[in-house]
Short mmCIF file of N, CA and C in Angstrom, two decimals:
data_model
loop_
_atom_site.label_atom_id
_atom_site.label_comp_id
_atom_site.label_asym_id
_atom_site.label_seq_id
_atom_site.Cartn_x
_atom_site.Cartn_y
_atom_site.Cartn_z
N UNK P 344 -61.69 9.47 44.49
CA UNK P 344 -61.56 10.83 44.21
C UNK P 344 -60.01 11.66 43.06
N UNK P 345 -61.00 12.34 42.51
CA UNK P 345 -60.31 12.81 41.12
C UNK P 345 -59.35 13.92 41.36
N UNK P 346 -58.30 14.36 40.49
CA UNK P 346 -57.47 15.15 40.59
C UNK P 346 -57.92 15.89 40.94
N UNK P 347 -59.02 16.76 40.67
CA UNK P 347 -59.73 18.17 40.93
C UNK P 347 -59.91 18.42 42.11
N UNK P 348 -60.27 17.34 42.97
CA UNK P 348 -60.51 17.13 43.75
C UNK P 348 -59.36 17.11 45.26
N UNK P 349 -58.05 16.22 44.69
CA UNK P 349 -57.26 16.76 45.89
C UNK P 349 -56.76 17.68 45.68
N UNK P 350 -56.48 18.04 44.16
CA UNK P 350 -55.82 19.50 44.53
C UNK P 350 -57.00 20.97 45.21
N UNK P 351 -57.85 20.42 44.40
CA UNK P 351 -58.90 21.37 45.69
C UNK P 351 -58.33 21.21 47.44
N UNK P 352 -58.69 20.15 47.77
CA UNK P 352 -58.00 19.99 49.11
C UNK P 352 -56.54 20.18 49.81
N UNK P 353 -55.65 20.23 49.06
CA UNK P 353 -54.55 21.00 49.03
C UNK P 353 -54.28 22.27 49.22
N UNK P 354 -55.13 23.39 48.18
CA UNK P 354 -55.54 24.21 48.18
C UNK P 354 -56.28 24.88 48.76
N UNK P 355 -57.30 24.45 49.67
CA UNK P 355 -58.57 24.86 50.10
C UNK P 355 -58.02 26.02 51.57
N UNK P 356 -57.02 25.65 52.02
CA UNK P 356 -56.44 27.28 53.13
C UNK P 356 -56.37 28.12 52.54
N UNK P 357 -55.91 28.19 51.20
CA UNK P 357 -55.62 29.38 50.33
C UNK P 357 -56.77 30.16 50.00
N UNK P 358 -57.46 29.58 50.14
CA UNK P 358 -59.01 29.82 48.89
C UNK P 358 -60.53 29.78 49.37
N UNK P 359 -61.38 30.44 48.83
CA UNK P 359 -62.64 30.41 50.21
C UNK P 359 -63.03 28.95 49.03
N UNK P 360 -64.21 28.40 49.69
CA UNK P 360 -64.80 27.20 49.08
C UNK P 360 -65.23 27.92 47.61
N UNK P 361 -65.66 28.75 47.13
CA UNK P 361 -66.55 29.38 46.43
C UNK P 361 -65.44 29.19 45.02
N UNK P 362 -63.66 29.29 45.13
CA UNK P 362 -63.39 29.75 44.62
C UNK P 362 -61.69 28.33 44.13
N UNK P 363 -62.22 27.57 45.60
CA UNK P 363 -61.12 26.55 44.84
C UNK P 363 -61.30 25.64 43.86
N UNK P 364 -62.68 25.07 43.22
CA UNK P 364 -62.74 24.19 42.72
C UNK P 364 -62.19 24.84 41.46
N UNK P 365 -62.84 26.08 40.88
CA UNK P 365 -62.16 26.74 39.94
C UNK P 365 -60.64 27.12 39.63
N UNK P 366 -59.89 26.98 40.92
CA UNK P 366 -58.48 27.07 40.98
C UNK P 366 -58.36 25.91 40.26
N UNK P 367 -58.62 24.45 41.08
CA UNK P 367 -58.33 23.44 40.76
C UNK P 367 -58.57 23.11 39.29
N UNK P 368 -59.50 23.85 38.96
CA UNK P 368 -59.71 23.34 36.84
C UNK P 368 -58.59 23.64 36.78
N UNK P 369 -58.64 25.45 36.58
CA UNK P 369 -57.01 26.16 36.33
C UNK P 369 -56.05 25.09 36.00
N UNK P 370 -55.89 24.69 37.02
CA UNK P 370 -53.98 23.88 37.36
C UNK P 370 -54.08 23.26 36.98
N UNK P 371 -55.09 22.33 36.86
CA UNK P 371 -54.87 20.93 36.05
C UNK P 371 -54.96 20.96 34.50
N UNK P 372 -56.45 22.14 34.07
CA UNK P 372 -55.87 22.55 32.55
C UNK P 372 -54.67 22.80 31.95
N UNK P 373 -53.95 23.25 33.08
CA UNK P 373 -51.99 23.69 32.68
C UNK P 373 -51.74 22.45 32.87
N UNK P 374 -51.72 20.99 33.50
CA UNK P 374 -50.60 20.59 33.23
C UNK P 374 -50.71 19.89 34.30
N UNK P 375 -51.11 20.21 35.76
CA UNK P 375 -51.05 19.42 36.81
C UNK P 375 -51.29 18.36 37.09
N UNK P 376 -50.51 17.15 37.89
CA UNK P 376 -50.94 16.07 37.60
C UNK P 376 -50.66 15.55 39.16
N UNK P 377 -51.09 15.05 40.38
CA UNK P 377 -50.57 14.34 41.39
C UNK P 377 -49.19 13.99 41.39
N UNK P 378 -48.78 13.19 41.94
CA UNK P 378 -47.78 12.42 42.98
C UNK P 378 -48.00 11.38 42.01
N UNK P 379 -46.50 10.91 41.58
CA UNK P 379 -46.97 9.07 41.35
C UNK P 379 -47.39 8.47 42.71
N UNK P 380 -48.16 7.28 41.99
CA UNK P 380 -48.97 6.12 43.33
C UNK P 380 -47.37 5.72 43.45
N UNK P 381 -47.08 5.47 44.98
CA UNK P 381 -46.10 4.58 44.95
C UNK P 381 -46.83 3.39 45.97
N UNK P 382 -46.71 2.22 45.15
CA UNK P 382 -46.62 0.59 45.49
C UNK P 382 -46.02 -0.28 46.70
N UNK P 383 -46.57 -0.59 48.28
CA UNK P 383 -45.64 -0.65 48.99
C UNK P 383 -45.07 -2.56 49.15
N UNK P 384 -46.34 -2.77 48.55
CA UNK P 384 -46.37 -4.38 48.85
C UNK P 384 -46.90 -5.32 47.17
N UNK P 385 -46.08 -6.58 47.25
CA UNK P 385 -47.19 -7.40 45.94
C UNK P 385 -48.48 -7.57 45.55
N UNK P 386 -49.27 -7.84 47.03
CA UNK P 386 -50.59 -7.59 47.10
C UNK P 386 -50.81 -6.35 46.62
N UNK P 387 -50.26 -5.85 46.79
CA UNK P 387 -50.70 -3.53 46.35
C UNK P 387 -50.69 -3.80 44.65
N UNK P 388 -49.79 -4.68 44.21
CA UNK P 388 -49.07 -4.31 43.12
C UNK P 388 -50.35 -5.15 42.46
N UNK P 389 -50.21 -6.57 42.49
CA UNK P 389 -50.97 -7.74 42.15
C UNK P 389 -52.51 -6.89 42.02
N UNK P 390 -53.30 -5.75 42.76
CA UNK P 390 -54.65 -5.55 42.43
C UNK P 390 -54.37 -4.48 41.27
N UNK P 391 -53.07 -4.15 40.89
CA UNK P 391 -53.32 -2.88 39.90
C UNK P 391 -53.83 -4.12 38.92
N UNK P 392 -54.55 -3.86 38.30
CA UNK P 392 -55.19 -4.19 36.66
C UNK P 392 -54.91 -5.64 36.84
N UNK P 393 -55.48 -6.64 37.55
CA UNK P 393 -55.19 -8.04 37.91
C UNK P 393 -55.71 -8.56 36.48
N UNK P 394 -55.05 -10.22 35.91
CA UNK P 394 -55.22 -10.66 35.05
C UNK P 394 -56.58 -10.95 34.74
N UNK P 395 -57.21 -10.93 35.91
CA UNK P 395 -58.54 -11.64 35.88
C UNK P 395 -59.68 -10.43 35.01
N UNK P 396 -59.67 -9.44 35.76
CA UNK P 396 -59.67 -7.73 35.02
C UNK P 396 -59.23 -7.73 33.89
N UNK P 397 -58.20 -7.73 33.35
CA UNK P 397 -57.88 -7.16 32.18
C UNK P 397 -58.87 -8.45 31.23
N UNK P 398 -58.87 -9.91 30.94
CA UNK P 398 -59.79 -11.13 30.53
C UNK P 398 -60.93 -10.45 31.04
N UNK P 399 -61.31 -9.91 31.54
CA UNK P 399 -63.11 -9.93 31.60
C UNK P 399 -63.39 -8.45 31.34
N UNK P 400 -62.68 -7.31 31.30
CA UNK P 400 -63.02 -5.98 30.05
C UNK P 400 -62.81 -6.68 28.88
N UNK P 401 -62.04 -7.56 28.29
CA UNK P 401 -61.63 -7.68 26.78
C UNK P 401 -60.12 -7.04 26.29
N UNK P 402 -59.80 -6.50 27.58
CA UNK P 402 -58.45 -5.87 27.06
C UNK P 402 -56.74 -6.83 27.26
N UNK P 403 -57.42 -8.06 26.44
CA UNK P 403 -56.28 -8.92 26.59
C UNK P 403 -55.18 -9.02 25.28
N UNK P 404 -55.36 -7.82 24.51
CA UNK P 404 -55.16 -8.45 23.24
C UNK P 404 -53.39 -7.94 23.00
N UNK P 405 -52.91 -8.53 22.34
CA UNK P 405 -51.41 -8.44 22.20
C UNK P 405 -51.06 -7.18 22.37
N UNK P 406 -52.05 -6.34 22.05
CA UNK P 406 -51.05 -4.72 21.82
C UNK P 406 -51.43 -3.55 23.11
N UNK P 407 -52.43 -4.64 23.91
CA UNK P 407 -52.72 -3.30 25.07
C UNK P 407 -52.01 -3.39 25.94
N UNK P 408 -51.98 -2.25 26.64
CA UNK P 408 -51.03 -1.80 27.69
C UNK P 408 -51.54 -1.66 29.12
N UNK P 409 -51.24 -2.51 30.40
CA UNK P 409 -52.30 -2.04 31.55
C UNK P 409 -51.49 -1.33 32.41
N UNK P 410 -50.48 -1.45 32.20
CA UNK P 410 -50.19 -0.52 33.37
C UNK P 410 -48.23 -0.45 32.78
N UNK P 411 -47.61 0.55 33.80
CA UNK P 411 -46.47 0.81 33.76
C UNK P 411 -46.15 1.41 35.05
N UNK P 412 -44.81 0.09 35.44
CA UNK P 412 -44.36 0.27 37.18
C UNK P 412 -42.69 0.61 36.70
N UNK P 413 -42.25 0.89 37.95
CA UNK P 413 -40.49 1.50 38.17
C UNK P 413 -40.43 0.60 39.14
N UNK P 414 -39.34 -0.05 39.26
CA UNK P 414 -39.25 -1.11 40.44
C UNK P 414 -38.07 -0.16 41.30
N UNK P 415 -38.02 -0.43 42.67
CA UNK P 415 -36.91 0.43 43.90
C UNK P 415 -35.33 0.11 42.94
N UNK P 416 -35.08 -0.39 42.19
CA UNK P 416 -33.48 -0.68 41.65
C UNK P 416 -34.03 0.75 40.15
N UNK P 417 -34.49 0.96 39.74
CA UNK P 417 -34.73 1.55 38.49
C UNK P 417 -35.38 0.73 37.66
N UNK P 418 -35.87 -0.35 37.43
CA UNK P 418 -36.12 -0.90 36.40
C UNK P 418 -37.33 -0.97 36.22
N UNK P 419 -37.94 -0.65 34.51
CA UNK P 419 -38.84 -0.48 34.28
C UNK P 419 -40.12 -1.50 33.52
N UNK P 420 -41.30 -1.84 33.92
CA UNK P 420 -41.99 -2.91 33.14
C UNK P 420 -43.05 -2.46 32.91
N UNK P 421 -43.72 -3.48 31.86
CA UNK P 421 -44.74 -2.86 31.74
C UNK P 421 -45.66 -4.71 32.00
N UNK P 422 -47.10 -4.43 31.97
CA UNK P 422 -47.51 -5.74 32.48
C UNK P 422 -47.72 -6.28 31.04
N UNK P 423 -47.66 -7.69 31.75
CA UNK P 423 -47.05 -8.64 30.65
C UNK P 423 -48.60 -9.10 29.95
N UNK P 424 -49.02 -8.93 28.63
CA UNK P 424 -50.22 -9.26 28.47
C UNK P 424 -50.45 -10.61 28.06
N UNK P 425 -49.34 -11.09 27.67
CA UNK P 425 -49.31 -12.34 26.87
C UNK P 425 -49.36 -13.87 27.70
N UNK P 426 -49.54 -13.68 28.79
CA UNK P 426 -49.83 -15.08 29.50
C UNK P 426 -51.24 -15.25 30.53
N UNK P 427 -51.80 -14.32 29.89
CA UNK P 427 -52.98 -14.09 31.11
C UNK P 427 -53.95 -14.75 31.24
N UNK P 428 -54.51 -15.86 30.24
CA UNK P 428 -55.18 -16.93 30.48
C UNK P 428 -54.30 -17.86 31.39
N UNK P 429 -52.73 -18.15 31.10
CA UNK P 429 -52.12 -19.47 31.89
C UNK P 429 -52.39 -18.30 34.02
N UNK P 430 -52.15 -17.29 33.45
CA UNK P 430 -51.68 -16.90 34.96
C UNK P 430 -53.19 -16.93 35.76
N UNK P 431 -54.77 -17.12 35.28
CA UNK P 431 -55.98 -16.79 35.69
C UNK P 431 -55.80 -18.52 35.87
N UNK P 432 -55.69 -19.11 35.38
CA UNK P 432 -56.17 -20.54 35.03
C UNK P 432 -55.10 -21.15 36.36
N UNK P 433 -53.94 -20.89 36.75
CA UNK P 433 -53.12 -21.37 37.46
C UNK P 433 -52.76 -20.47 38.66
N UNK P 434 -53.60 -19.25 38.98
CA UNK P 434 -53.60 -18.48 40.11
C UNK P 434 -52.40 -18.07 40.11
N UNK P 435 -51.38 -17.60 39.26
CA UNK P 435 -50.47 -17.08 39.56
C UNK P 435 -50.51 -15.15 39.97
N UNK P 436 -49.81 -14.34 40.35
CA UNK P 436 -49.98 -13.63 40.61
C UNK P 436 -49.15 -12.77 39.07
N UNK P 437 -49.02 -11.54 39.18
CA UNK P 437 -49.54 -10.55 38.10
C UNK P 437 -47.75 -10.54 37.54
N UNK P 438 -47.95 -10.66 35.85
CA UNK P 438 -46.31 -11.10 35.48
C UNK P 438 -46.09 -9.83 34.52
N UNK P 439 -44.89 -8.80 34.64
CA UNK P 439 -44.28 -7.82 34.52
C UNK P 439 -43.20 -7.72 33.54
N UNK P 440 -43.22 -7.45 32.04
CA UNK P 440 -41.64 -7.42 31.63
C UNK P 440 -41.16 -6.48 31.28
N UNK P 441 -39.69 -6.51 32.06
CA UNK P 441 -38.63 -4.94 31.90
C UNK P 441 -38.80 -5.08 30.79
N UNK P 442 -38.66 -3.73 30.45
CA UNK P 442 -38.25 -2.88 29.31
C UNK P 442 -36.74 -2.92 29.00
N UNK P 443 -36.63 -3.34 27.54
CA UNK P 443 -35.13 -2.99 27.11
C UNK P 443 -34.74 -4.16 27.22
N UNK P 444 -34.82 -5.41 27.53
CA UNK P 444 -34.67 -6.68 27.90
C UNK P 444 -34.83 -7.61 26.95
N UNK P 445 -34.40 -8.71 26.34
CA UNK P 445 -35.09 -9.81 25.49
C UNK P 445 -36.24 -9.78 26.68
N UNK P 446 -36.15 -11.18 27.11
CA UNK P 446 -37.30 -11.29 28.15
C UNK P 446 -36.93 -10.91 29.93
N UNK P 447 -37.41 -10.59 30.58
CA UNK P 447 -36.86 -10.74 32.02
C UNK P 447 -38.55 -10.46 32.44
N UNK P 448 -39.21 -11.50 32.36
CA UNK P 448 -40.60 -12.01 32.98
C UNK P 448 -40.51 -11.69 34.60
N UNK P 449 -40.81 -11.20 35.05
CA UNK P 449 -40.98 -10.94 36.50
C UNK P 449 -42.14 -11.05 37.50
N UNK P 450 -42.97 -11.62 38.44
CA UNK P 450 -43.90 -11.17 39.26
C UNK P 450 -43.72 -10.92 40.27
N UNK P 451 -45.02 -10.10 40.76
CA UNK P 451 -44.86 -8.95 41.99
C UNK P 451 -44.09 -9.54 43.14
N UNK P 452 -44.17 -11.24 43.14
CA UNK P 452 -43.33 -11.98 44.43
C UNK P 452 -41.55 -11.69 43.89
N UNK P 453 -41.26 -10.77 42.45
CA UNK P 453 -39.65 -11.11 42.20
C UNK P 453 -39.18 -9.64 42.47
N UNK P 454 -40.37 -8.43 42.96
CA UNK P 454 -40.14 -7.47 42.21
C UNK P 454 -39.29 -6.45 43.31
N UNK P 455 -38.73 -5.54 43.52
CA UNK P 455 -37.67 -4.86 44.34
C UNK P 455 -38.67 -3.55 45.21
N UNK P 456 -39.33 -3.89 45.70
CA UNK P 456 -40.62 -2.90 46.56
C UNK P 456 -39.73 -1.54 47.06
N UNK P 457 -39.88 -0.37 47.24
CA UNK P 457 -41.47 -0.07 46.78
C UNK P 457 -41.19 0.03 44.95
N UNK P 458 -42.63 -0.25 44.34
CA UNK P 458 -42.46 -0.12 43.22
C UNK P 458 -43.27 1.81 42.49
N UNK P 459 -42.96 2.52 41.53
CA UNK P 459 -43.77 3.45 41.42
C UNK P 459 -44.82 3.75 40.06
N UNK P 460 -45.74 4.02 40.32
CA UNK P 460 -46.54 3.50 38.94
C UNK P 460 -46.24 4.61 38.10
N UNK P 461 -45.87 4.51 36.79
CA UNK P 461 -45.46 5.50 35.64
C UNK P 461 -46.75 5.71 34.71
N UNK P 462 -47.32 4.67 34.58
CA UNK P 462 -48.54 5.02 33.84
C UNK P 462 -49.46 3.79 34.77
N UNK P 463 -51.11 4.17 34.60
CA UNK P 463 -52.13 3.49 34.97
C UNK P 463 -53.30 3.70 33.69
N UNK P 464 -53.40 2.93 32.71
CA UNK P 464 -54.47 3.78 31.85
C UNK P 464 -55.59 3.77 32.96
N UNK P 465 -56.25 3.29 33.38
CA UNK P 465 -57.42 3.11 34.20
C UNK P 465 -57.61 4.44 34.55
N UNK P 466 -56.83 4.72 34.99
CA UNK P 466 -56.62 6.19 35.91
C UNK P 466 -56.58 6.94 35.27
N UNK P 467 -55.96 6.81 34.20
CA UNK P 467 -56.06 8.33 33.36
C UNK P 467 -57.20 8.16 32.43
N UNK P 468 -58.07 7.07 32.56
CA UNK P 468 -59.46 7.63 31.82
C UNK P 468 -60.63 7.78 32.92
N UNK P 469 -60.27 7.74 34.21
CA UNK P 469 -60.88 8.31 35.05
C UNK P 469 -60.95 9.58 35.69
N UNK P 470 -59.78 9.96 34.99
CA UNK P 470 -59.38 11.27 35.19
C UNK P 470 -59.63 12.00 33.94
N UNK P 471 -59.66 11.82 33.12
CA UNK P 471 -60.37 12.41 31.75
C UNK P 471 -59.40 12.77 31.00
N UNK P 472 -58.00 11.95 31.02
CA UNK P 472 -56.75 12.23 30.55
C UNK P 472 -56.90 12.05 28.94
#
């Protein structure tokens, strides 16, 4: 469901059907975004652009960014783009690097849940951002 549709549903009780999509478009154009997505489990986190999907899409480049998350302790992580082939070959869960550290490589099994998705580039493309 697009941001427009989500917002249109939220305001549906306050407008007529003919007006709600125009109102949603205006609010989105002004900068509204839906609340950040929360991920509750390791399985859900592994579904957030897994290594196989990154390799298949050709986004295994060193400088590509797949996603940014914040764990329940407030630590911010970016998707580890350096070990995609090894993760796929060994069936490992998604790897994440903690920002602001020399190296704190974690996977979905070592995260403090829930985590909040701060950036999901695939979602940004889907919403036309």
